[in-house]
Coordinates of C-alpha atoms in Angstrom, one line a residue:
M37 CA -21.8 -3.4 28.4
P38 CA -18.1 -2.3 28.0
G39 CA -18.8 0.9 26.1
D40 CA -21.7 2.3 28.3
A41 CA -20.4 5.0 30.4
E42 CA -23.2 4.6 32.9
A43 CA -22.9 0.9 33.3
K44 CA -21.9 -0.7 36.6
R45 CA -18.4 -2.1 36.3
P46 CA -17.3 -4.4 39.1
A47 CA -13.8 -3.8 40.4
G48 CA -11.2 -6.5 40.1
T49 CA -10.8 -9.2 37.5
G50 CA -13.6 -10.4 35.3
W51 CA -14.6 -11.5 31.9
Y52 CA -16.8 -9.9 29.2
R53 CA -18.3 -12.1 26.6
C54 CA -20.3 -12.0 23.4
W55 CA -21.0 -14.2 20.4
V56 CA -20.5 -13.5 16.7
K57 CA -21.5 -15.3 13.6
V58 CA -19.2 -14.1 10.8
P59 CA -19.6 -14.3 7.0
D60 CA -18.7 -17.6 5.7
N61 CA -15.7 -16.5 3.6
W62 CA -14.0 -15.3 6.7
A63 CA -13.8 -18.8 8.0
T64 CA -13.4 -20.8 4.8
L65 CA -9.9 -22.2 4.7
G66 CA -8.7 -23.1 1.2
G67 CA -10.8 -20.2 -0.3
R68 CA -9.5 -16.8 -1.2
D69 CA -6.7 -16.0 1.3
L70 CA -7.6 -12.4 1.3
W71 CA -10.7 -12.8 3.3
V72 CA -9.5 -15.2 6.0
E73 CA -6.2 -13.3 6.4
S74 CA -7.9 -9.9 6.8
V75 CA -9.9 -10.3 10.1
T76 CA -9.0 -8.2 13.0
L77 CA -10.4 -7.3 16.4
T78 CA -10.4 -3.6 17.4
I79 CA -10.7 -2.2 20.9
D80 CA -11.0 1.6 20.5
S81 CA -9.7 2.6 23.8
S82 CA -9.3 0.9 27.2
H83 CA -7.8 2.1 30.4
A84 CA -8.2 -1.4 31.9
A85 CA -5.7 -4.1 31.6
H86 CA -7.3 -6.7 29.2
E87 CA -6.7 -9.8 27.1
A88 CA -8.8 -10.8 24.1
F89 CA -9.7 -14.3 23.2
I90 CA -11.6 -15.9 20.1
N91 CA -12.9 -19.4 20.8
G92 CA -10.5 -19.8 23.6
H93 CA -7.4 -18.7 21.7
R94 CA -5.6 -15.6 22.9
L95 CA -5.3 -12.7 20.3
G96 CA -3.5 -10.2 22.4
G97 CA -3.7 -7.8 25.3
A98 CA -2.5 -4.6 27.0
G99 CA -1.6 -3.7 30.6
L100 CA -0.7 -6.2 33.3
F101 CA -2.9 -8.3 35.7
P102 CA -2.2 -8.8 39.4
P103 CA 0.1 -9.2 41.2
D104 CA 1.9 -6.6 39.1
A105 CA -1.2 -4.8 37.9
K106 CA -0.8 -2.2 35.4
P107 CA -3.5 -0.4 33.4
S108 CA -3.5 -0.2 29.6
D109 CA -2.3 3.0 28.0
G110 CA -5.6 4.0 26.8
K111 CA -4.6 3.9 23.1
P112 CA -6.7 1.9 20.6
K113 CA -5.6 -1.7 20.1
R114 CA -6.0 -4.0 17.0
Y115 CA -5.5 -7.7 17.2
K116 CA -5.3 -10.2 14.3
V117 CA -7.6 -13.1 14.2
P118 CA -5.5 -15.8 12.6
P119 CA -6.8 -18.0 9.8
G120 CA -8.7 -20.9 11.1
G121 CA -9.5 -19.1 14.3
L122 CA -13.2 -18.7 13.3
A123 CA -15.8 -21.3 12.8
K124 CA -17.9 -21.3 9.7
G125 CA -21.7 -21.2 10.3
K126 CA -21.3 -21.2 14.1
W127 CA -21.5 -18.6 16.9
N128 CA -17.9 -17.7 17.8
E129 CA -17.1 -16.8 21.3
L130 CA -15.4 -13.5 22.0
A131 CA -14.2 -13.2 25.5
I132 CA -12.2 -10.2 27.0
K133 CA -10.5 -10.6 30.4
V134 CA -10.2 -7.2 32.2
F135 CA -8.7 -6.0 35.5
N136 CA -10.6 -3.1 36.7
R137 CA -8.8 -1.8 39.8
D138 CA -11.3 0.6 41.1
G139 CA -14.4 0.2 38.8
L140 CA -13.6 3.3 36.7
G141 CA -12.0 1.7 33.8
Q142 CA -14.0 1.1 30.7
F143 CA -14.0 0.4 27.0
Q144 CA -14.8 3.7 25.4
D145 CA -16.4 4.9 22.2
N146 CA -18.4 2.1 20.6
G147 CA -16.7 -0.8 22.3
P148 CA -14.9 -3.6 20.6
S149 CA -15.6 -4.5 16.9
I150 CA -14.5 -7.1 14.4
Q151 CA -13.5 -6.2 10.9
G152 CA -12.9 -8.0 7.6
Y153 CA -11.6 -6.6 4.4
F154 CA -15.0 -4.8 3.5
L155 CA -17.3 -5.6 6.3
E156 CA -17.5 -5.0 10.1
C157 CA -19.6 -5.7 13.1
L158 CA -19.9 -3.4 16.2
F159 CA -20.3 -5.0 19.5
S160 CA -22.0 -2.0 20.9
G161 CA -25.1 -3.8 22.6
E162 CA -25.5 -6.5 25.2
W163 CA -22.6 -8.3 26.8
E164 CA -22.3 -11.1 29.4
Y165 CA -20.1 -10.5 32.4
R166 CA -18.5 -13.1 34.8
P167 CA -16.4 -12.0 37.8
G168 CA -13.2 -13.8 38.8
T169 CA -10.0 -15.0 37.0
E170 CA -11.4 -18.3 35.5
P171 CA -12.8 -18.0 32.0
P172 CA -16.4 -18.8 31.4
P173 CA -17.1 -22.0 29.6
P174 CA -17.1 -23.3 26.9
G175 CA -14.2 -21.5 25.2
Q176 CA -15.4 -22.5 21.8
A177 CA -17.9 -21.8 19.1
L178 CA -21.5 -22.9 19.5
A179 CA -23.8 -24.4 16.8
A180 CA -27.0 -22.9 18.3
K181 CA -27.5 -19.2 18.7
P182 CA -27.0 -18.1 22.4
P183 CA -30.0 -16.5 24.1
R184 CA -28.2 -13.2 24.7
A185 CA -25.2 -11.1 23.6
A186 CA -25.2 -12.6 20.1
Y187 CA -24.2 -10.5 17.0
D188 CA -24.6 -11.4 13.3
Q189 CA -25.3 -7.9 11.7
F190 CA -22.5 -6.8 9.5
H191 CA -22.2 -3.6 7.4
E192 CA -19.7 -2.0 5.1
A193 CA -16.6 -1.1 7.2
S194 CA -16.2 2.6 7.9
R195 CA -14.6 2.8 11.4
V196 CA -11.5 4.8 11.3
L197 CA -8.2 3.1 11.2
F198 CA -4.9 3.6 12.8
E199 CA -1.4 2.0 13.0
A200 CA -1.3 -0.9 15.6
Q201 CA 1.4 -0.7 18.2
T202 CA 2.4 -4.2 17.1
L203 CA 2.7 -4.9 13.4
V204 CA 2.0 -8.4 11.9
H205 CA 4.9 -9.2 9.6
G206 CA 4.0 -12.7 8.3
E207 CA 6.4 -15.3 7.0
R208 CA 9.8 -14.2 6.0
L209 CA 12.8 -15.9 4.4
S210 CA 16.4 -14.6 4.4
P211 CA 17.6 -12.9 1.2
S212 CA 19.7 -16.0 0.3
E213 CA 16.7 -18.3 1.0
S214 CA 14.4 -16.2 -1.1
L215 CA 16.9 -16.0 -4.0
A216 CA 17.1 -19.8 -4.0
R217 CA 13.3 -20.0 -4.6
F218 CA 13.5 -18.3 -8.0
E219 CA 12.5 -20.5 -11.0
L220 CA 14.0 -18.9 -14.2
D221 CA 13.6 -19.8 -17.9
D222 CA 16.7 -21.2 -19.6
G223 CA 19.3 -18.6 -20.4
L224 CA 18.5 -16.2 -17.5
A225 CA 20.5 -15.2 -14.4
I226 CA 19.3 -13.4 -11.3
E227 CA 21.1 -12.0 -8.3
T228 CA 20.3 -9.9 -5.1
V229 CA 22.0 -6.5 -5.4
L230 CA 20.4 -4.9 -2.2
H231 CA 18.3 -6.1 0.6
E232 CA 17.4 -5.1 4.1
P233 CA 18.5 -3.2 6.1
L234 CA 19.8 -1.1 3.2
V235 CA 16.4 -1.4 1.4
A236 CA 12.9 -1.3 2.9
Q237 CA 9.6 -1.2 1.0
P238 CA 11.1 0.0 -2.3
T239 CA 8.5 1.5 -4.7
H240 CA 10.7 3.3 -7.3
L241 CA 14.0 3.0 -8.9
S242 CA 15.9 5.4 -11.1
F243 CA 19.4 6.2 -12.3
D244 CA 21.4 9.4 -12.6
A245 CA 23.9 10.5 -15.3
R246 CA 26.7 8.7 -13.5
G247 CA 24.8 5.4 -13.6
R248 CA 24.1 5.4 -9.9
L249 CA 20.9 3.8 -8.5
W250 CA 18.3 5.9 -6.6
V251 CA 15.8 4.0 -4.5
S252 CA 12.7 5.3 -2.9
H253 CA 11.7 3.6 0.4
Y254 CA 8.0 4.1 1.1
V255 CA 8.3 3.0 4.7
Q256 CA 5.8 5.5 6.2
Y257 CA 3.0 3.8 4.2
P258 CA 0.1 3.4 4.8
Y259 CA -0.4 6.1 7.4
P260 CA 0.7 9.7 6.8
A261 CA 3.0 10.9 9.5
G262 CA 1.4 12.9 12.3
L263 CA -2.2 12.8 10.9
R264 CA -5.2 11.3 12.4
Q265 CA -7.8 9.6 10.3
I266 CA -11.3 11.0 11.0
S267 CA -13.5 9.1 8.5
R268 CA -13.2 6.5 5.6
D269 CA -15.3 4.4 3.3
K270 CA -15.1 0.7 2.5
Y271 CA -12.6 1.3 -0.3
Y272 CA -10.2 2.7 2.3
R273 CA -10.5 6.2 1.1
A274 CA -10.0 8.4 4.1
K275 CA -10.2 11.9 5.4
Y276 CA -7.6 13.2 7.9
D277 CA -7.6 15.9 10.5
R278 CA -5.4 18.2 8.5
Q279 CA -3.2 18.8 5.5
P280 CA 0.5 18.0 5.9
K281 CA 3.1 20.7 5.5
P282 CA 6.1 20.1 3.2
P283 CA 9.6 19.3 4.6
P284 CA 11.2 20.6 6.7
H285 CA 7.9 21.9 8.4
H286 CA 6.2 18.4 8.2
T287 CA 5.8 15.8 10.9
P288 CA 8.9 13.6 10.3
G289 CA 8.2 10.1 9.0
R290 CA 10.0 6.9 8.1
S291 CA 10.4 7.2 4.3
R292 CA 13.6 8.0 2.7
V293 CA 15.6 8.3 -0.6
T294 CA 19.0 6.6 -1.0
V295 CA 21.7 6.5 -3.6
H296 CA 23.8 3.4 -4.4
E297 CA 27.1 3.2 -6.4
D298 CA 29.3 0.6 -7.9
T299 CA 32.7 2.3 -7.5
D300 CA 35.0 -0.5 -8.8
G301 CA 32.8 -1.8 -11.6
D302 CA 32.4 -5.4 -10.2
G303 CA 28.7 -5.3 -10.4
A304 CA 28.1 -4.8 -6.6
Y305 CA 26.9 -1.6 -5.1
D306 CA 29.5 -0.8 -2.5
T307 CA 28.7 2.8 -1.4
H308 CA 25.3 3.7 0.0
K309 CA 24.2 7.2 1.0
V310 CA 20.9 8.6 2.5
F311 CA 20.0 11.6 0.4
A312 CA 16.8 12.6 2.3
D313 CA 15.1 10.9 5.2
K314 CA 12.4 11.4 7.8
L315 CA 9.9 11.8 5.0
S316 CA 6.3 10.8 5.0
L317 CA 4.4 9.8 1.8
A318 CA 7.5 9.8 -0.4
N319 CA 7.3 7.0 -3.0
A320 CA 9.4 8.2 -6.0
A321 CA 12.6 10.0 -6.5
L322 CA 14.1 11.2 -9.8
P323 CA 17.4 12.9 -10.3
G324 CA 17.7 15.7 -12.9
R325 CA 17.9 19.5 -13.5
D326 CA 20.8 19.9 -10.8
G327 CA 18.9 18.1 -8.1
V328 CA 16.4 15.4 -7.2
W329 CA 12.7 15.4 -7.7
V330 CA 10.7 13.6 -4.9
M331 CA 7.0 12.8 -5.1
H332 CA 6.1 13.4 -1.4
T333 CA 2.3 13.6 -1.5
P334 CA 0.6 16.1 -1.4
H335 CA 3.6 17.9 -2.8
L336 CA 6.1 17.5 -5.7
L337 CA 9.4 18.6 -4.1
F338 CA 12.7 19.5 -5.7
Y339 CA 15.9 19.1 -3.7
P340 CA 18.6 21.3 -5.3
D341 CA 22.1 19.7 -5.4
R342 CA 24.1 21.7 -7.9
N343 CA 27.5 20.3 -6.9
A344 CA 26.2 16.7 -6.9
D345 CA 27.6 15.8 -3.6
D346 CA 24.4 14.1 -2.6
I347 CA 23.8 16.6 0.2
P348 CA 20.8 18.9 -0.6
D349 CA 21.8 22.5 -1.0
G350 CA 18.9 23.6 1.2
D351 CA 15.3 23.0 1.9
P352 CA 13.3 21.4 -0.8
V353 CA 11.3 23.7 -3.2
V354 CA 7.6 22.9 -3.5
H355 CA 6.8 22.9 -7.2
L356 CA 3.3 21.5 -7.0
A357 CA 0.8 21.0 -4.2
G358 CA -2.6 19.4 -3.9
F359 CA -2.2 15.8 -4.8
G360 CA -4.6 13.7 -2.8
F361 CA -3.8 11.1 -0.2
E362 CA -7.3 9.6 0.6
D363 CA -5.8 6.1 -0.1
T364 CA -2.1 6.0 0.2
H365 CA -1.7 3.0 -2.0
S366 CA -3.0 5.1 -4.9
V367 CA -1.2 8.4 -4.5
A368 CA 0.8 10.2 -7.1
N369 CA 3.8 8.1 -8.2
G370 CA 6.1 6.9 -10.9
L371 CA 8.1 9.9 -11.8
A372 CA 9.7 9.6 -15.1
W373 CA 11.4 12.0 -17.6
G374 CA 9.6 12.1 -20.9
P375 CA 11.4 12.3 -24.3
D376 CA 9.9 15.9 -24.5
G377 CA 11.8 17.0 -21.4
W378 CA 8.7 17.1 -19.2
L379 CA 8.4 15.3 -15.8
Y380 CA 5.7 12.8 -16.0
G381 CA 3.7 11.2 -13.1
A382 CA 0.8 9.0 -12.4
Q383 CA -2.3 9.1 -10.1
G384 CA -4.1 6.0 -8.8
S385 CA -7.8 5.2 -8.8
T386 CA -8.9 6.0 -5.2
V387 CA -7.5 9.5 -4.8
S388 CA -8.4 12.9 -6.2
C389 CA -6.3 16.1 -6.7
R390 CA -6.5 19.9 -6.9
V391 CA -3.0 20.7 -8.1
T392 CA -1.7 24.2 -7.7
R393 CA 1.7 25.8 -8.2
P394 CA 2.9 27.6 -5.1
G395 CA 4.4 30.9 -5.8
I396 CA 2.6 31.1 -9.3
D397 CA -1.1 30.5 -8.8
P398 CA -2.9 33.1 -6.6
L399 CA -3.8 32.1 -3.0
G400 CA -7.2 30.3 -2.8
T401 CA -7.1 29.0 -6.4
T402 CA -9.0 25.8 -6.8
G403 CA -6.3 24.2 -8.9
V404 CA -6.4 21.4 -11.5
H405 CA -9.0 19.0 -10.2
F406 CA -9.3 15.3 -11.2
E407 CA -10.8 12.3 -9.4
G408 CA -9.3 8.9 -10.0
C409 CA -6.6 7.5 -12.3
M410 CA -4.7 9.5 -14.7
V411 CA -1.3 10.6 -16.1
W412 CA 0.0 14.1 -15.5
R413 CA 3.1 16.1 -16.5
Y414 CA 5.1 19.0 -15.5
R415 CA 7.5 21.2 -17.2
P416 CA 10.0 22.7 -14.6
E417 CA 11.4 25.5 -16.7
S418 CA 8.0 27.1 -17.4
R419 CA 6.1 25.8 -14.3
E420 CA 3.4 24.3 -16.7
F421 CA 1.2 21.5 -15.3
E422 CA -1.4 19.6 -17.1
I423 CA -3.2 16.3 -17.3
F424 CA -1.7 14.3 -20.1
A425 CA -4.3 11.4 -20.3
E426 CA -7.4 10.6 -18.3
G427 CA -8.2 7.1 -17.0
G428 CA -6.3 3.9 -16.8
G429 CA -6.1 1.3 -14.1
N430 CA -4.9 2.0 -10.6
V431 CA -1.9 3.6 -12.3
F432 CA 1.4 2.8 -10.7
G433 CA 4.6 3.5 -12.6
L434 CA 5.1 4.8 -16.1
E435 CA 7.2 3.5 -19.0
F436 CA 8.5 5.1 -22.2
D437 CA 9.6 2.7 -24.9
T438 CA 12.6 3.5 -27.1
V439 CA 10.4 5.5 -29.6
G440 CA 8.8 7.6 -26.8
R441 CA 5.4 5.8 -26.5
L442 CA 3.9 5.8 -23.0
F443 CA 2.7 2.7 -21.1
S444 CA 1.5 1.6 -17.7
G445 CA 0.3 -1.6 -16.2
H446 CA -3.1 -2.3 -14.7
N447 CA -4.4 -3.8 -11.4
G448 CA -7.2 -5.5 -13.1
G449 CA -7.6 -8.4 -15.5
G450 CA -8.0 -8.9 -19.3
T451 CA -5.0 -6.8 -20.1
R452 CA -1.3 -6.1 -19.6
G453 CA -1.9 -2.5 -19.4
F454 CA -2.6 0.8 -21.1
H455 CA -0.9 2.6 -24.0
Y456 CA -1.5 6.4 -23.6
V457 CA -1.7 9.2 -26.1
Q458 CA -1.9 12.8 -25.2
S459 CA -5.4 14.0 -24.3
G460 CA -6.7 10.5 -24.4
L461 CA -9.8 9.7 -22.4
Y462 CA -9.4 6.1 -21.3
L463 CA -11.5 3.5 -19.6
K464 CA -11.2 3.8 -15.8
Q465 CA -10.5 0.9 -13.6
G466 CA -14.2 0.2 -13.1
K467 CA -17.6 1.7 -13.7
S468 CA -18.9 1.9 -10.1
P469 CA -20.3 5.4 -9.7
G470 CA -19.8 5.1 -5.9
K471 CA -16.1 4.6 -6.5
F472 CA -15.2 6.6 -9.5
G473 CA -18.0 9.1 -10.0
P474 CA -19.6 10.1 -13.2
P475 CA -17.7 10.2 -16.6
D476 CA -15.3 13.2 -16.6
N477 CA -16.4 14.2 -20.2
P478 CA -20.1 13.4 -20.9
F479 CA -19.6 14.6 -24.5
A480 CA -16.9 12.1 -25.4
F481 CA -17.6 9.4 -27.9
G482 CA -16.9 6.6 -25.5
E483 CA -13.6 5.8 -23.9
L484 CA -10.3 4.5 -25.3
P485 CA -9.8 0.9 -24.1
M486 CA -6.9 -0.8 -22.4
M487 CA -4.7 -3.0 -24.6
P488 CA -6.6 -6.3 -25.2
G489 CA -4.7 -9.3 -24.0
G490 CA -7.0 -12.2 -23.8
E491 CA -8.0 -14.1 -20.7
I492 CA -5.6 -12.5 -18.2
P493 CA -6.1 -12.7 -14.4
R494 CA -5.4 -9.7 -12.4
F495 CA -2.8 -8.3 -12.3
S496 CA 0.4 -6.9 -13.9
H497 CA 0.6 -3.6 -12.1
N498 CA 3.9 -2.3 -13.5
V499 CA 5.3 -2.9 -17.0
I500 CA 8.4 -1.9 -18.8
A501 CA 9.5 -2.2 -22.4
V502 CA 12.7 -4.3 -22.4
N503 CA 15.7 -2.6 -24.2
G504 CA 18.8 -3.6 -22.3
S505 CA 21.8 -5.0 -24.1
A506 CA 22.2 -7.6 -21.4
M507 CA 18.8 -9.0 -21.8
P508 CA 18.0 -11.9 -24.2
D509 CA 17.7 -10.9 -27.9
A510 CA 14.2 -12.4 -28.1
W511 CA 13.0 -10.0 -25.3
Q512 CA 14.0 -6.8 -27.0
G513 CA 10.9 -4.4 -27.4
K514 CA 8.6 -6.8 -25.6
L515 CA 6.6 -5.7 -22.5
L516 CA 7.6 -7.3 -19.2
G517 CA 5.0 -7.1 -16.4
A518 CA 5.4 -7.4 -12.6
D519 CA 2.7 -9.4 -11.0
P520 CA 3.0 -9.1 -7.2
L521 CA -0.2 -11.0 -6.6
H522 CA 1.0 -14.3 -8.3
R523 CA 4.8 -13.5 -7.6
H524 CA 6.1 -13.7 -11.1
L525 CA 7.0 -11.7 -14.1
V526 CA 5.2 -12.1 -17.4
L527 CA 6.6 -11.4 -20.9
S528 CA 4.2 -10.2 -23.6
E529 CA 4.7 -9.2 -27.2
R530 CA 3.0 -6.2 -28.8
S531 CA 1.2 -6.1 -32.1
V532 CA -0.1 -3.0 -33.7
R533 CA -3.9 -2.6 -33.7
G534 CA -5.0 0.6 -35.3
A535 CA -3.5 3.5 -33.4
S536 CA -2.5 1.3 -30.4
F537 CA -1.6 -2.3 -29.5
I538 CA -2.9 -5.7 -28.5
T539 CA -0.7 -8.0 -26.4
R540 CA 0.0 -11.8 -26.3
D541 CA 1.6 -13.5 -23.3
V542 CA 4.6 -15.5 -24.4
G543 CA 5.6 -16.8 -21.0
F544 CA 6.4 -16.4 -17.3
P545 CA 10.2 -16.4 -17.3
V546 CA 10.7 -15.5 -13.6
K547 CA 8.8 -17.1 -10.7
N548 CA 9.4 -17.3 -7.1
S549 CA 7.7 -19.7 -4.6
D550 CA 8.5 -17.5 -1.7
V551 CA 5.1 -16.2 -0.4
A552 CA 6.6 -12.8 0.4
F553 CA 8.1 -12.1 -3.0
R554 CA 6.2 -9.1 -4.4
P555 CA 7.7 -7.4 -7.5
V556 CA 6.2 -4.0 -7.6
Y557 CA 8.6 -2.0 -9.9
M558 CA 11.2 -2.5 -12.6
A559 CA 13.8 -0.5 -14.5
N560 CA 16.1 -0.9 -17.4
A561 CA 19.6 -0.3 -16.0
P562 CA 22.6 1.5 -17.5
D563 CA 24.6 -1.8 -17.7
G564 CA 21.9 -3.3 -19.9
S565 CA 20.3 -5.5 -17.2
L566 CA 16.9 -5.1 -15.6
L567 CA 16.4 -4.3 -11.9
I568 CA 13.4 -5.5 -9.9
A569 CA 12.1 -3.9 -6.8
D570 CA 10.6 -6.4 -4.4
F571 CA 8.3 -4.9 -1.7
Y572 CA 8.7 -8.2 0.1
E573 CA 5.4 -8.7 2.1
R574 CA 3.5 -11.8 3.0
Y575 CA 0.3 -9.6 3.0
I576 CA 0.1 -7.6 -0.2
A577 CA -3.5 -6.1 -0.3
H578 CA -3.6 -2.5 0.8
G579 CA -6.6 -3.2 3.1
Q580 CA -4.3 -5.6 5.1
H581 CA -1.7 -3.0 5.2
Y582 CA -4.1 -0.5 6.7
Q583 CA -4.9 -3.3 9.3
S584 CA -1.2 -3.1 10.2
Q585 CA -0.4 -6.5 8.5
I586 CA 2.9 -5.1 7.0
D587 CA 6.6 -5.3 7.5
P588 CA 8.3 -1.9 7.1
T589 CA 11.7 -3.4 7.6
S590 CA 11.9 -5.6 4.5
G591 CA 12.7 -5.1 0.8
R592 CA 15.0 -6.5 -1.8
I593 CA 16.3 -5.4 -5.2
Y594 CA 17.4 -8.0 -7.9
R595 CA 19.3 -7.8 -11.2
L596 CA 18.0 -9.9 -14.0
C597 CA 19.9 -10.5 -17.2
A598 CA 20.9 -13.2 -19.8
E599 CA 23.5 -15.7 -18.8

C-alpha cells in the first residue's frame, strides 16, 4: 500500500486504487450545502508525481509525468471533492496515478485520507495496484462492495490541517455586479465605498477623531503565520508547535491595518494608507490614546503615533499576552472603547486564555484563565485587566448603545444576541462538556439567558444599535443584526424585560442574492450612515476555511443610509 515503507513499489507509471462508501450527507445534493461542499482528499506527503481521481474525475495532482517527468515537492496536498462527485450509498472509486522513477518514491505517514466537516476515513490499509498509463476500469462507483481495498469506517476528524498550495475561491462577482444584487426596503440606499484590492477579509471597522475609517484585514486567517499544527479535535481546536512572538519578532503574515479618508467631503474615500502590515492573527484595530490598539492574538498591541502621521513611532508595545488561538475563527476580537474609558474586547467559544501583563506580572505567572466565550476589558492607564462578563455565544464584535449598555450577537438560534452586565454569568453557546467544559462557577444560581427572540434560525453574529442621523427615523435605537449565513441584515426592536430585554424581528431590510455576500461587522459612521464589512466568501463555515476553501483577496465595505 502507498504508506508502507517496506512495500515493494514498481518503478514507472502505475495506478493505486481503493474504494470508499461515504456518509449519505456527503453525497446528498439539495441537502445542507455544508456537508457536500466540505469534502477533501488529503495526501500527507508524496515525492512521486501523482494525479488523484474520484469516480474517474480528476481532483488534482503534483509533479509531472513523462516525457517531462518531475517529482512532487514532497509537501502535503489537499484536493477538493466537488459537490456531486460522490455517489450516495455506493462504493466510490479513488484512483491515484503515480510516476515512480526508481521505485523509491512513496506516500508517507498514514497515506491518503478523505475528510468531511466532522468525519474522516484513513486509507491506511490495502490498496490495489495496476502498472501502466491506462487507468483501471471502471472509473465509476460500484453498487456492490468490492472484494478488496474497500473502506467504510469513519471517525471524528483529527488529522492535522495545513494551508493548501492552491486555495479554492468559489464563485465571485465583481463589486458592481454584487451591488446590483441587493434588495432593499423602500427608503434605503446602499453604495460600495471600498472593495478589493483595497480591502480583503475585513473583520473590524472603527473611526478616529478625524472621522477617518480604520479597517482590519484578517488575511492571514485561518492559519497563524509560521506555525505548524501538531494536533486538533473535531471542533477545529488545534495545538501548534510554538507560541508566536509579537511584532517585529514574529513570522511575517498577510494581515494588515489600513486607514481611509474622504478629504474633499464628497462621500468617497480618496486617500488610502497602510498603517501596519505583515501581521498574523490581527483582526481588530482601534485608534485612541495617541496611537492604535491592535488585537494581534495572542497579544494586545499598542502602536504609538503621537503626531498622528499614520506612521508608528516605533515597535508596538505588548500590553497583554496569553490570548488563545486554538481556533482562529474564535480568537479575541471586537475592540471597542467603553463609556467608562476602558478598552473592551470579546473572546469566542472555542479558545481559552491565560492573560498576563508583560512588564507588570512576574515571569511565570499563570495569568487570568478562562475557557470559552466571554467579554473582557482593559484600562490602559492603570494596566488593569479583568473579565467583564462570562458566557455568551461565539462572541464576535461588541456594541454599546447610546446609554452605555453592552450587546453582542450570537452564532446560534432563538435570539438576536446577548445583553451583558458587569460580572454577569451567562449561558454559553452550548452545554456539551466535551466542547465547553464544566460550569465556571458551580455555586451560581443558574445562568443569565440570552435575549429571547422567538423562533430565530442561526445566526445574527454581529449586532449594532442604530443611532445615525442619516438612518431612517423608525430605526433609531433598534438592533440591526448581520447574518452572514443567510446573506441579509435583520432589524429588531427591544422591549424591557426585567433587568434586560426581549427582541422582536420587524424585518429584513437588506438582502443580497450574491452567494458570496457575507456581512460580518457593522459600525455607525460619523456622517450618520452605517458601514457594513463584507467578508465576501462563497464558503463561510470556518471548517471550510481550514480546508483552504477561502479567498484571501476579496472583501467589500458598503454604506447604508436613508434615501
